[in-house]
Short mmCIF file of C-alpha atoms in Angstrom, two decimals:
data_model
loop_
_atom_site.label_atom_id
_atom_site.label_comp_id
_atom_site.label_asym_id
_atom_site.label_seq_id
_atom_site.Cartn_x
_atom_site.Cartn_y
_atom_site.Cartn_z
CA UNK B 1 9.79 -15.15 14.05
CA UNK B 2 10.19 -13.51 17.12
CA UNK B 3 8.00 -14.34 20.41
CA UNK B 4 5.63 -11.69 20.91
CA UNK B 5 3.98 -12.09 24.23
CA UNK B 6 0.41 -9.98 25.54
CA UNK B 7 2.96 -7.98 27.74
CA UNK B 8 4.14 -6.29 25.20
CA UNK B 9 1.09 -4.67 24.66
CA UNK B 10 1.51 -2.96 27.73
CA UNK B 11 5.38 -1.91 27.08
CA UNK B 12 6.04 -0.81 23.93
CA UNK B 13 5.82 2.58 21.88
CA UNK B 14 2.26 3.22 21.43
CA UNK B 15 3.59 4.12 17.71
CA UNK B 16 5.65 1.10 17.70
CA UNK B 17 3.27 -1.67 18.87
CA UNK B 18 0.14 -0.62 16.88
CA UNK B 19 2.08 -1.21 13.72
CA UNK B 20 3.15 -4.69 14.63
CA UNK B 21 -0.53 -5.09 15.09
CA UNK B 22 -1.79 -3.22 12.63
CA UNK B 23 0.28 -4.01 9.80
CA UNK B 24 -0.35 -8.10 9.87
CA UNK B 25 -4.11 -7.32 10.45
CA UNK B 26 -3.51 -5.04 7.67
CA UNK B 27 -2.29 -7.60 5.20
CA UNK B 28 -4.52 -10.25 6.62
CA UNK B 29 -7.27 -8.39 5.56
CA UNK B 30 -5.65 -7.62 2.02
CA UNK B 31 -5.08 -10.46 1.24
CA UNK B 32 -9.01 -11.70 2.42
CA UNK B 33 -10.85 -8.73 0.37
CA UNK B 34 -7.85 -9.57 -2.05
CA UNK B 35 -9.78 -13.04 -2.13
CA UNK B 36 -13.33 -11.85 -2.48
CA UNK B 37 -12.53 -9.43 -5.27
CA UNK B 38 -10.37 -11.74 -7.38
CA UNK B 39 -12.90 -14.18 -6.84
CA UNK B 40 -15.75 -11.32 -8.38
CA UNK B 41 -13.58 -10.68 -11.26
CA UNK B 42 -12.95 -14.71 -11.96
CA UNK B 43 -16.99 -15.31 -11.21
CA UNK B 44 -17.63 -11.85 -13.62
CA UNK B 45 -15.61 -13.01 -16.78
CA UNK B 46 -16.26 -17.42 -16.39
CA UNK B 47 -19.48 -17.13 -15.65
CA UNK B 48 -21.22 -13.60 -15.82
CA UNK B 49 -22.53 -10.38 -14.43
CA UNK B 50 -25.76 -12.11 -13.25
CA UNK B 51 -23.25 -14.12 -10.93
CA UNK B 52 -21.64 -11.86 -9.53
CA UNK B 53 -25.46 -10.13 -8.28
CA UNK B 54 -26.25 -13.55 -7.09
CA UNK B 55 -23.06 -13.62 -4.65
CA UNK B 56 -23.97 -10.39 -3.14
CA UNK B 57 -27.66 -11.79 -2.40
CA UNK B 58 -25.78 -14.74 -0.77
CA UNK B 59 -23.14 -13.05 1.47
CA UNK B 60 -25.35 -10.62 3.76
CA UNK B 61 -26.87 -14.22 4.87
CA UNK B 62 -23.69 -16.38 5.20
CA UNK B 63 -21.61 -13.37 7.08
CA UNK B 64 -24.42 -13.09 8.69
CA UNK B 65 -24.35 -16.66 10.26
CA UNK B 66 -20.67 -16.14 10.52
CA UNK B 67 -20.68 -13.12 12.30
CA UNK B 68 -21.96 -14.77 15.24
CA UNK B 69 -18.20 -16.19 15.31
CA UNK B 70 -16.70 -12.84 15.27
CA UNK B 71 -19.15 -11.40 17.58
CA UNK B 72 -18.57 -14.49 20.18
CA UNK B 73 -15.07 -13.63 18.92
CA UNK B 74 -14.71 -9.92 20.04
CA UNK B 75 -16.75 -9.38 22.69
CA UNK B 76 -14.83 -12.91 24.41
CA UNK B 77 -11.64 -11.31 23.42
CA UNK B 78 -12.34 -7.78 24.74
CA UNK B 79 -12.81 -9.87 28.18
CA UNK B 80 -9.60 -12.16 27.61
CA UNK B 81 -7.17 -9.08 27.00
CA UNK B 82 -8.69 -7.05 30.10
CA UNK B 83 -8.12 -10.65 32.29
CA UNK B 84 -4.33 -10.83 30.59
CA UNK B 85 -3.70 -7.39 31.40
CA UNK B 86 -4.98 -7.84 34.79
CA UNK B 87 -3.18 -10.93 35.26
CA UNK B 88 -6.27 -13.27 35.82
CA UNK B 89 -5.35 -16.21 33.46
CA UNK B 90 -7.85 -18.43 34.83
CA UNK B 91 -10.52 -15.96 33.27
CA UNK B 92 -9.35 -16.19 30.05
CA UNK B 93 -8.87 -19.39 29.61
CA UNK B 94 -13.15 -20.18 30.82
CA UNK B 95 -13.48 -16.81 28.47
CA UNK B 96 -12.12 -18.57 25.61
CA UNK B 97 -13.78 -22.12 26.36
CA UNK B 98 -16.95 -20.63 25.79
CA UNK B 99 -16.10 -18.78 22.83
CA UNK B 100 -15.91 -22.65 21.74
CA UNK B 101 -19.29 -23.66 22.72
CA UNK B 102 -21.37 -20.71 22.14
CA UNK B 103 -19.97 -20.52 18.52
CA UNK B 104 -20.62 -24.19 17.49
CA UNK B 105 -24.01 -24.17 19.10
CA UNK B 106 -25.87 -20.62 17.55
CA UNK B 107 -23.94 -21.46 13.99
CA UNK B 108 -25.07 -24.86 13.49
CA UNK B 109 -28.83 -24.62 14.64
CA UNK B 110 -28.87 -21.39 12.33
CA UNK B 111 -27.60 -22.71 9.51
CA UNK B 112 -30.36 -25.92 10.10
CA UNK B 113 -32.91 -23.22 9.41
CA UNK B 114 -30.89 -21.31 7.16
CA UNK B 115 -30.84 -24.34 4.91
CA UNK B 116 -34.83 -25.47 5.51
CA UNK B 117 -36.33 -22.04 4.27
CA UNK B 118 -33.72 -21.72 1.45
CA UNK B 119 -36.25 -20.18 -1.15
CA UNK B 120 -37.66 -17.74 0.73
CA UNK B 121 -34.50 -16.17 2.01
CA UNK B 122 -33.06 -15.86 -1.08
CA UNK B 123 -36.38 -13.68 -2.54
CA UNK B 124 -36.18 -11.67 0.70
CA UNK B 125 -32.70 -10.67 -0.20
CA UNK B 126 -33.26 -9.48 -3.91
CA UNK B 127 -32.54 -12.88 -5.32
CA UNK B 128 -35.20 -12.45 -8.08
CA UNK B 129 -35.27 -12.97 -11.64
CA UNK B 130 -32.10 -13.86 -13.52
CA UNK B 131 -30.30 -14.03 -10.52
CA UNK B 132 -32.71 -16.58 -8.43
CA UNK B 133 -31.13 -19.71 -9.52
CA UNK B 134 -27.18 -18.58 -9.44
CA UNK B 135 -27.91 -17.53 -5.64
CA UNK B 136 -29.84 -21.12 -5.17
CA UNK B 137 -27.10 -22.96 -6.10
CA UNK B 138 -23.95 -20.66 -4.07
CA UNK B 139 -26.55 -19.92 -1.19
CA UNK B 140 -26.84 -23.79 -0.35
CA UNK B 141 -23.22 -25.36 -0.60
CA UNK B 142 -21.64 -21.94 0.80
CA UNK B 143 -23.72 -22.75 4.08
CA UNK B 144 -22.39 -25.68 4.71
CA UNK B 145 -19.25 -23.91 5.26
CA UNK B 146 -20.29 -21.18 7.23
CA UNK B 147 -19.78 -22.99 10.98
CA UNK B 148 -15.93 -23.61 9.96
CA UNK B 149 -15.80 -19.62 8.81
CA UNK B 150 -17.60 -18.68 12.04
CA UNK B 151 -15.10 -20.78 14.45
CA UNK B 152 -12.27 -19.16 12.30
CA UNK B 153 -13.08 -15.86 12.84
CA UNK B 154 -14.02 -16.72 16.57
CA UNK B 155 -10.41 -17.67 17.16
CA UNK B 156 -8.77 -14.56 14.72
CA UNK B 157 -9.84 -12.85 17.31
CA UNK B 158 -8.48 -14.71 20.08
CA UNK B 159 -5.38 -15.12 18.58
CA UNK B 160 -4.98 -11.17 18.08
CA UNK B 161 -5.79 -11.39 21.62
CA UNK B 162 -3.16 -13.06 22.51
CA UNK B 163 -0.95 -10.50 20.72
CA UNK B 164 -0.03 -12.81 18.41
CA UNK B 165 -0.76 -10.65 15.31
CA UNK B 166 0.76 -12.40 12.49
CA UNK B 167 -0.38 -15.97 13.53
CA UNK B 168 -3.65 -13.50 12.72
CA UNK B 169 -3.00 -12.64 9.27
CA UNK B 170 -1.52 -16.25 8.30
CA UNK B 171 -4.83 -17.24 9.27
CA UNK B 172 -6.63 -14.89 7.03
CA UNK B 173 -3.78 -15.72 4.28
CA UNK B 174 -4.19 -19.34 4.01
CA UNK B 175 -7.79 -19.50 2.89
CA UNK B 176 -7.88 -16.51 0.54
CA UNK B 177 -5.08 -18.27 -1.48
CA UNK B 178 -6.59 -21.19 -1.35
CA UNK B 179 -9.75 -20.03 -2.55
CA UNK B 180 -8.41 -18.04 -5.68
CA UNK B 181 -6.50 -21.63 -6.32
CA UNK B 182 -9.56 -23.63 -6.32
CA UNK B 183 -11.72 -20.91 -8.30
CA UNK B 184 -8.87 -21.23 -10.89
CA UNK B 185 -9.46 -25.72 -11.04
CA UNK B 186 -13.14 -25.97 -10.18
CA UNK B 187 -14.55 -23.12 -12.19
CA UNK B 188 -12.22 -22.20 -15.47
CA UNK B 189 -10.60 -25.78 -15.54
CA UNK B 190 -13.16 -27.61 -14.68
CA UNK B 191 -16.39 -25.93 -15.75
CA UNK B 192 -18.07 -26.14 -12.87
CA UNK B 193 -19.74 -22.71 -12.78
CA UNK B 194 -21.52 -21.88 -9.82
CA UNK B 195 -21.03 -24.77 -7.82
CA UNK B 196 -17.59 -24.57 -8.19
CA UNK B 197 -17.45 -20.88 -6.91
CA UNK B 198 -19.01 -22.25 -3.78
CA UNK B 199 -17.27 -25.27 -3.04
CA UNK B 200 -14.12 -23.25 -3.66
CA UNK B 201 -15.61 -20.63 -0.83
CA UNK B 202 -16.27 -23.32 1.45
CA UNK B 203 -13.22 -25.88 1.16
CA UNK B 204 -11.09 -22.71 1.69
CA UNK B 205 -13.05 -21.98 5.39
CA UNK B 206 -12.25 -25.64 6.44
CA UNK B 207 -8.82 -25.05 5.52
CA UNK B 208 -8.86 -21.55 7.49
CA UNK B 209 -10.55 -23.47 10.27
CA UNK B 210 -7.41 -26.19 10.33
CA UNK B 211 -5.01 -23.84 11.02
CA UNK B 212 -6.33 -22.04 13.41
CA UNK B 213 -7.47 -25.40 15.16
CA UNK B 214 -3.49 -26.29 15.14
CA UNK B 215 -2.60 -22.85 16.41
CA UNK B 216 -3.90 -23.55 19.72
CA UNK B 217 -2.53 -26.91 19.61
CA UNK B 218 0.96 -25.63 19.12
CA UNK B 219 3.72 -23.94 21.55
CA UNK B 220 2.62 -20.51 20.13
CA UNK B 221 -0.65 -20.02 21.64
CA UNK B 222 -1.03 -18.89 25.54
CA UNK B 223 -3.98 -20.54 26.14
CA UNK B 224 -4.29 -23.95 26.75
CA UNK B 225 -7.36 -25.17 27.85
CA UNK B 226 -9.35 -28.15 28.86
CA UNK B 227 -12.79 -30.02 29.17
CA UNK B 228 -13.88 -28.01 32.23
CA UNK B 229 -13.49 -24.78 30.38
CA UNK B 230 -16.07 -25.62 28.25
CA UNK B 231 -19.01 -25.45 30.19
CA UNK B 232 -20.54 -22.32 29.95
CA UNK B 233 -20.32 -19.76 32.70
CA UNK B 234 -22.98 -17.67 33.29
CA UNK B 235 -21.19 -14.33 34.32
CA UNK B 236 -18.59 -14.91 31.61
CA UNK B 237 -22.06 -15.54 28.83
CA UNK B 238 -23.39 -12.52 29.51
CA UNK B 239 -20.44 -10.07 29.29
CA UNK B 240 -19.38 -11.98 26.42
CA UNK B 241 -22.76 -11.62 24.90
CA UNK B 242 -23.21 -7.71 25.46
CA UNK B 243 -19.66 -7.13 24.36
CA UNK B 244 -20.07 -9.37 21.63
CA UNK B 245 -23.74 -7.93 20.57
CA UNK B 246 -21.82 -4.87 19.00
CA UNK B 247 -20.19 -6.81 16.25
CA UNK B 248 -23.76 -8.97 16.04
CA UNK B 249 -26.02 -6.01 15.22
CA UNK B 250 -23.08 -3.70 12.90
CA UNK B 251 -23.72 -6.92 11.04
CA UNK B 252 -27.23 -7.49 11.20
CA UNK B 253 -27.81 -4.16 9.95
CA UNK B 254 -24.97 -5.13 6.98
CA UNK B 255 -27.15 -7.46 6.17
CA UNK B 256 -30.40 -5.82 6.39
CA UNK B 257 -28.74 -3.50 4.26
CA UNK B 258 -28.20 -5.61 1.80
CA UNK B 259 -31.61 -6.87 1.78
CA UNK B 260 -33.09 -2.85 1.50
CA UNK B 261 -30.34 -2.23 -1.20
CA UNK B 262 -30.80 -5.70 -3.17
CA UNK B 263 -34.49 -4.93 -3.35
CA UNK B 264 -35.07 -1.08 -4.19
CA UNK B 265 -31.85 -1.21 -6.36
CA UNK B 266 -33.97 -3.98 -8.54
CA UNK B 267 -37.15 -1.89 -8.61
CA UNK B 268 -35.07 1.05 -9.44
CA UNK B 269 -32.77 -0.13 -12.13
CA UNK B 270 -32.58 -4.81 -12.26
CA UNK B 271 -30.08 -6.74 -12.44
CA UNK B 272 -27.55 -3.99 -13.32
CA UNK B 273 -28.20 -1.62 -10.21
CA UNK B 274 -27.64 -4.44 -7.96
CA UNK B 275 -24.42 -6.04 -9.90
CA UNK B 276 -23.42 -2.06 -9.64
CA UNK B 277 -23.77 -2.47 -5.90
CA UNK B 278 -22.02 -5.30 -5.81
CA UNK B 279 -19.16 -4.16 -7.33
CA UNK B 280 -18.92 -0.99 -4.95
CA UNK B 281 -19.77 -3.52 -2.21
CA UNK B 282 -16.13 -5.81 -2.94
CA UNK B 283 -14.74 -2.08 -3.11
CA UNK B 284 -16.11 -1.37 -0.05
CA UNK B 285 -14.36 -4.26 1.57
CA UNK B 286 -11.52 -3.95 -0.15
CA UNK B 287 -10.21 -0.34 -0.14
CA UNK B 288 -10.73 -0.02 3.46
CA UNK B 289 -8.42 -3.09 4.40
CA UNK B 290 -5.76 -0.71 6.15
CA UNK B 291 -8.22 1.58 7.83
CA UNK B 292 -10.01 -1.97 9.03
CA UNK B 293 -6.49 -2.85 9.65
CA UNK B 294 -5.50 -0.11 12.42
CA UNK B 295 -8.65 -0.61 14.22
CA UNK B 296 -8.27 -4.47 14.69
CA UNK B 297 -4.42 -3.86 15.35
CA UNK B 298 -6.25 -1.03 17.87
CA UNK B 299 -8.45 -3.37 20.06
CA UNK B 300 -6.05 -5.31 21.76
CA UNK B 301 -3.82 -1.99 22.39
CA UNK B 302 -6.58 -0.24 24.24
CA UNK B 303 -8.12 -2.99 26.09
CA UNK B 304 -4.73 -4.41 27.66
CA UNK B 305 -4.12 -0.87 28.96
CA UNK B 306 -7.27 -0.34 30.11
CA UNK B 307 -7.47 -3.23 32.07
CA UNK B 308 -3.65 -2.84 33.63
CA UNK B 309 -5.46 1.28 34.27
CA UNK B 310 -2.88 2.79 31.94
CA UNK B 311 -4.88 5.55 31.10
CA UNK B 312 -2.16 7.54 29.37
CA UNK B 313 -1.14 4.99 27.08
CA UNK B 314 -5.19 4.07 26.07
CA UNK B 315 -4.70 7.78 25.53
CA UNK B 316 -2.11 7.34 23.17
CA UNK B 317 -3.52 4.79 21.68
CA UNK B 318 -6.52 6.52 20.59
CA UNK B 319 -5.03 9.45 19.33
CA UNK B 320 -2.34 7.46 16.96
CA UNK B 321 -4.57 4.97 15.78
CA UNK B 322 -7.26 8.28 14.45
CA UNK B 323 -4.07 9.84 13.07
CA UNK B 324 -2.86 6.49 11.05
CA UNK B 325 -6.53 5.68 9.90
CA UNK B 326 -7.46 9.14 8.55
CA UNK B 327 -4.00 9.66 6.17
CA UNK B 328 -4.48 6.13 4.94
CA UNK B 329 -8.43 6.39 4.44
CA UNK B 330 -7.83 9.97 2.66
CA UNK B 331 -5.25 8.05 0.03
CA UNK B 332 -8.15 5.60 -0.63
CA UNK B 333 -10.26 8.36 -1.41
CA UNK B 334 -7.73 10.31 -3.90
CA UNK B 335 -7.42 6.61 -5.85
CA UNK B 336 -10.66 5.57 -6.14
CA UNK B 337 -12.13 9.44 -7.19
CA UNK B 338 -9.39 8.76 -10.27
CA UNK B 339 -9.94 5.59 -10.85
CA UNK B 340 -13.50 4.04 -10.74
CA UNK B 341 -14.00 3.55 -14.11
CA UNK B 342 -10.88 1.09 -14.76
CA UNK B 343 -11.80 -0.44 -11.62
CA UNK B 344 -14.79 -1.35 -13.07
CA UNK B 345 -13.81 -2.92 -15.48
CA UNK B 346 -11.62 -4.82 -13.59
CA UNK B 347 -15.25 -6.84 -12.70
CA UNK B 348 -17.12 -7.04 -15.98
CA UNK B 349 -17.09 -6.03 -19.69
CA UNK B 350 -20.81 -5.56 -19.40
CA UNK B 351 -20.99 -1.94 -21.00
CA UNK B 352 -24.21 -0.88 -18.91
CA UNK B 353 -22.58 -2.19 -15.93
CA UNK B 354 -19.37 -0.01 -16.26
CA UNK B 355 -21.20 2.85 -17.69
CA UNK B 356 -23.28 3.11 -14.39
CA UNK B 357 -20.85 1.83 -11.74
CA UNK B 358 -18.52 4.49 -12.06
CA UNK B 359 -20.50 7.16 -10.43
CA UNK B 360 -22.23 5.39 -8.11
CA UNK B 361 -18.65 4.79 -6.91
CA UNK B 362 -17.49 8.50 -6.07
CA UNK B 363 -20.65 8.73 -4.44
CA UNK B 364 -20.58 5.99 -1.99
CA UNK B 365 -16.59 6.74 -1.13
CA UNK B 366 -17.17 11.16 -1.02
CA UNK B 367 -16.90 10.81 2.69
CA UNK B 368 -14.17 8.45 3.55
CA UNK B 369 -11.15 10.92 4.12
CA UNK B 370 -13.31 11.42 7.84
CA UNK B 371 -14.61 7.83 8.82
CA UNK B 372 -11.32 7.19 10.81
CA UNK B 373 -13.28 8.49 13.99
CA UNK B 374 -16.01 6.80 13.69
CA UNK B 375 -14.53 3.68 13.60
CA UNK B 376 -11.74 4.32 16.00
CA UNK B 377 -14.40 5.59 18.03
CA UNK B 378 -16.75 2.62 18.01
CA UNK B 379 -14.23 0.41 18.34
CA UNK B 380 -12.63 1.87 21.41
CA UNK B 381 -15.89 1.59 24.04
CA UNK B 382 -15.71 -1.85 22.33
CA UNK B 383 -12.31 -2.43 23.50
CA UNK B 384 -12.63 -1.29 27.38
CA UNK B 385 -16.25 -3.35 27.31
CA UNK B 386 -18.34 -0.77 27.59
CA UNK B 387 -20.85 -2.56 25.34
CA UNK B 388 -24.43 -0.13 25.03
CA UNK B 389 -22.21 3.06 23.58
CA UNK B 390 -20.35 0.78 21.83
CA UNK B 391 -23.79 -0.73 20.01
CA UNK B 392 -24.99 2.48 20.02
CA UNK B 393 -22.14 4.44 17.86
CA UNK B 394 -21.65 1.18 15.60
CA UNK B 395 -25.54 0.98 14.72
CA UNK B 396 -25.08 4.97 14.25
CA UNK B 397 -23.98 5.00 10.42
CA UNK B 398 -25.65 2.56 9.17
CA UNK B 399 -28.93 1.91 11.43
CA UNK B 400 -29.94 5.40 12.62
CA UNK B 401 -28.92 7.14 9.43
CA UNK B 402 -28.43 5.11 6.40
CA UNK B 403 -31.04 2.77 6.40
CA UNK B 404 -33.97 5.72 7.03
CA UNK B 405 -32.40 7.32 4.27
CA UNK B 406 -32.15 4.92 1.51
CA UNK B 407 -35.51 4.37 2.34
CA UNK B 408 -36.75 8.24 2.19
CA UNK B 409 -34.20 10.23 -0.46
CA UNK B 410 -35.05 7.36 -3.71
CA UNK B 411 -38.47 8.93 -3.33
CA UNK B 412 -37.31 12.31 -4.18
CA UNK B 413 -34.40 11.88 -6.11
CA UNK B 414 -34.92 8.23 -7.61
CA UNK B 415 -31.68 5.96 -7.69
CA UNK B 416 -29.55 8.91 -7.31
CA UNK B 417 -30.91 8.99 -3.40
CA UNK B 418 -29.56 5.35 -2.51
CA UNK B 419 -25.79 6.24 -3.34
CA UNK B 420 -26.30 9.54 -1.65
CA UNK B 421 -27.01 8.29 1.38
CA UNK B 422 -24.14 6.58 1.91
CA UNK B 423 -21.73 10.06 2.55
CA UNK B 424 -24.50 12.10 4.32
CA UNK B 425 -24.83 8.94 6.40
CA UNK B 426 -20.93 8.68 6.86
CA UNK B 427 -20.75 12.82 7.95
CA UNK B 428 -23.47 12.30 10.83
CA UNK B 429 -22.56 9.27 12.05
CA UNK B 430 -18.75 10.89 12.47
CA UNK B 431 -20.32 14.13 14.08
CA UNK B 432 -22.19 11.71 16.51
CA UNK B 433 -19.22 9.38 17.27
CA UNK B 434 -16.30 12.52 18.00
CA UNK B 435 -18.71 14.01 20.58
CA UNK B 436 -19.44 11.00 22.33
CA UNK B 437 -15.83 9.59 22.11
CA UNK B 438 -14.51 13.38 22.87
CA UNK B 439 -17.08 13.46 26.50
CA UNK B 440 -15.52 9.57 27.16
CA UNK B 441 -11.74 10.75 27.16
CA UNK B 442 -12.62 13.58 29.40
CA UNK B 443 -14.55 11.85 31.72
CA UNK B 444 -12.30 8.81 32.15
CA UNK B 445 -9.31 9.28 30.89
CA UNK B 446 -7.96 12.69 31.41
CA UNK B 447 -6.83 12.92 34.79
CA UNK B 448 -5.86 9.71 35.93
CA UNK B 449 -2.60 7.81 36.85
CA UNK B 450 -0.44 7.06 34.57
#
């Protein structure tokens, strides 16, 4: 493998360089939705529908937890490839040091009280009838390895950082594999049903965790630190923390999401509605892994250019990276308008299940040929730290607009409003996002040096 150094982020062709990024981020991600919807179908067909409506209680609540990894992750990141760009090395290495300590202190006190009011999270989150004891069972031994996934996805970041991009995507590789190899022994070899589903899920995270541990061990990593940058630095906190907030609340919401959805979708329709959503919900993640892909291969782009004040190449960046994400995102939406009912069954040979999945499919995915800006767009303020327009356009789709409206439209239109308001949502949040993002280029980037 060739050395690929931070520099280069500032170098090469715009075109050139977000592919190297985007393309292991790309297949990182693949391969980790890859992991989550193999592991549906395997949980659908050894163990049952109700199973796979118990995961999707579970998941809002673990990511959750996790996500504090990511968000320590991003926002520390954002800061680290500003301070590489600028030359300050010093910065990033403190930067990084408390990535370390912030992410093993909020994971493992939440997960203490994640664990103590099992029960009642669970209901909260649609866990009800059939599908109560399933998510007991996942819910508790998944937690356990939620502080390995969180420190995992902490340093995925880092290392993309570091533009290091397919140390990245082995690190999103390793896991998923070994996941889909342990689902395989534990549940259809061994019989061990649910349990084995979750000790699969969180044996693969320690793995994850080893490998990333040994990255920044190794020769390949540019930041080496030591004891003293692990004491927490005030200044270097709170940056961190508003940066990092972004990627906090777009999951919070996710999650409360989940919990609106879970719950209205059982009123509406039981246990089918929500294994419905479910299934859309693994589509969700997995469809969009090379749209997800350019904007993590993005990041790094933009904020090492803004922070070296090479305005025409953030330029660049921005306009490429919209480009890539729409052609791909409008190819996702051609497949999965022809396909969703073979996809479905894919999951499940529960008849009711694939007779009402379908549908609810096209509707959720009507919008995605145009979501390339909002994402871009998000991510972008993201990337240059500009942390409140960042929260706001990331909490735009899915907090301002979706969540008001899967909570008015099912009153007019019954279960036909929920999956509507996932493309109405989609169009406004996009309209917000290119006006704000269009004002942002012309008032800081248009017009200055090269």
């Amino acid at each position: 493998m060739a050395k690929v150094s931070s520099q280069d982020l500032g170098s090469q062709p715009i075109g050139k360089i977000l592919i190297k990024q985007a393309v292991p981020a790309s297949i990182g991600i693949l391969v980790m939705s890859l992991n989550i919807l193999v592991d549906t179908i395997f949980v659908g067909h050894w163990i049952g529908s109700t199973a796979i409506a118990a995961i999707n209680v579970v998941l809002p609540v673990s990511f959750f937890i996790a996500a504090l990894g990511m968000a320590i992750g991003v926002g520390g990141s954002s800061i680290i490839s500003r301070a590489l760009g600028s030359d300050s090395k010093d910065k990033a290495l403190k930067t990084f040091g408390n990535q370390i300590t912030l992410t093993l202190l909020l994971t493992i006190t939440l997960v203490v009280i994640g664990l103590f009011f099992t029960d009642a999270i669970i209901i909260s989150f649609g866990g009800k009838g059939a599908i109560f004891e399933p998510a007991k069972i996942y819910y508790t031994i998944v937690l356990y390895g939620v502080p390995f996934l969180a420190l995992s996805m902490m340093g995925n970041t880092v290392i993309r950082a570091e533009g290091k991009p397919k140390f990245a995507m082995y690190a999103m590789m390793i896991p998923s594999v070994s996941n889909l190899l342990l689902d395989y022994i534990l549940i259809n070899v061994l019989d061990f049903g649910m349990e084995g589903a979750a000790w699969a899920t969180s044996i693969s995270y320690i793995i994850c965790f080893i490998f990333i541990f040994w990255f920044f061990l190794s020769k390949n990593s540019e930041l080496k630190i030591n004891a003293s940058h692990f004491g927490l630095n005030t200044s270097i906190v709170s940056e961190m923390g508003s940066l990092g907030f972004v990627t906090l609340a777009r999951q919070a919401v996710v999650s409360v999401t989940y919990l609106f959805m879970n719950n209205i979708l059982f009123d509406l329709g039981g246990e089918i509605s929500v294994t419905a959503y479910a299934i859309v919900g693994r589509m969700l993640m997995f469809a969009m892994f090379p749209v997800l892909g350019i904007t993590q291969g993005f990041l790094p782009i933009a904020g090492f250019n803004y922070g070296a004040q090479n305005y025409h190449r953030v330029r660049q960046s921005i306009n490429i990276a919209i480009k890539y994400a729409t052609i791909l995102s409008t190819c996702i939406f051609i497949v999965l308008m022809l396909f969703p009912e073979a996809i479905t069954r894919m999951f499940t040979t529960d008849l009711d299940v694939i007779q009402q999945t379908p549908n609810d499919m096209r509707w959720v995915f009507a919008a995605t040929p145009i979501i390339a800006v909002q994402l871009i767009g998000a991510a972008y303020f993201q990337s240059i730290g500009k942390a409140i327009p960042a929260l706001l356009l990331t909490l735009t789709r899915q907090g301002f607009f979706f969540i008001p409206l899967i909570l008015i439209l099912p009153n007019f239109y019954g279960e036909l409003g929920v999956w509507i308001s996932f493309p109405i949502s989609d169009v406004l949040s996009t309209i917000v996002t290119a006006y704000f993002l269009n004002r942002e280029i012309k008032a800081t980037l248009i017009n200055k040096p090269a």
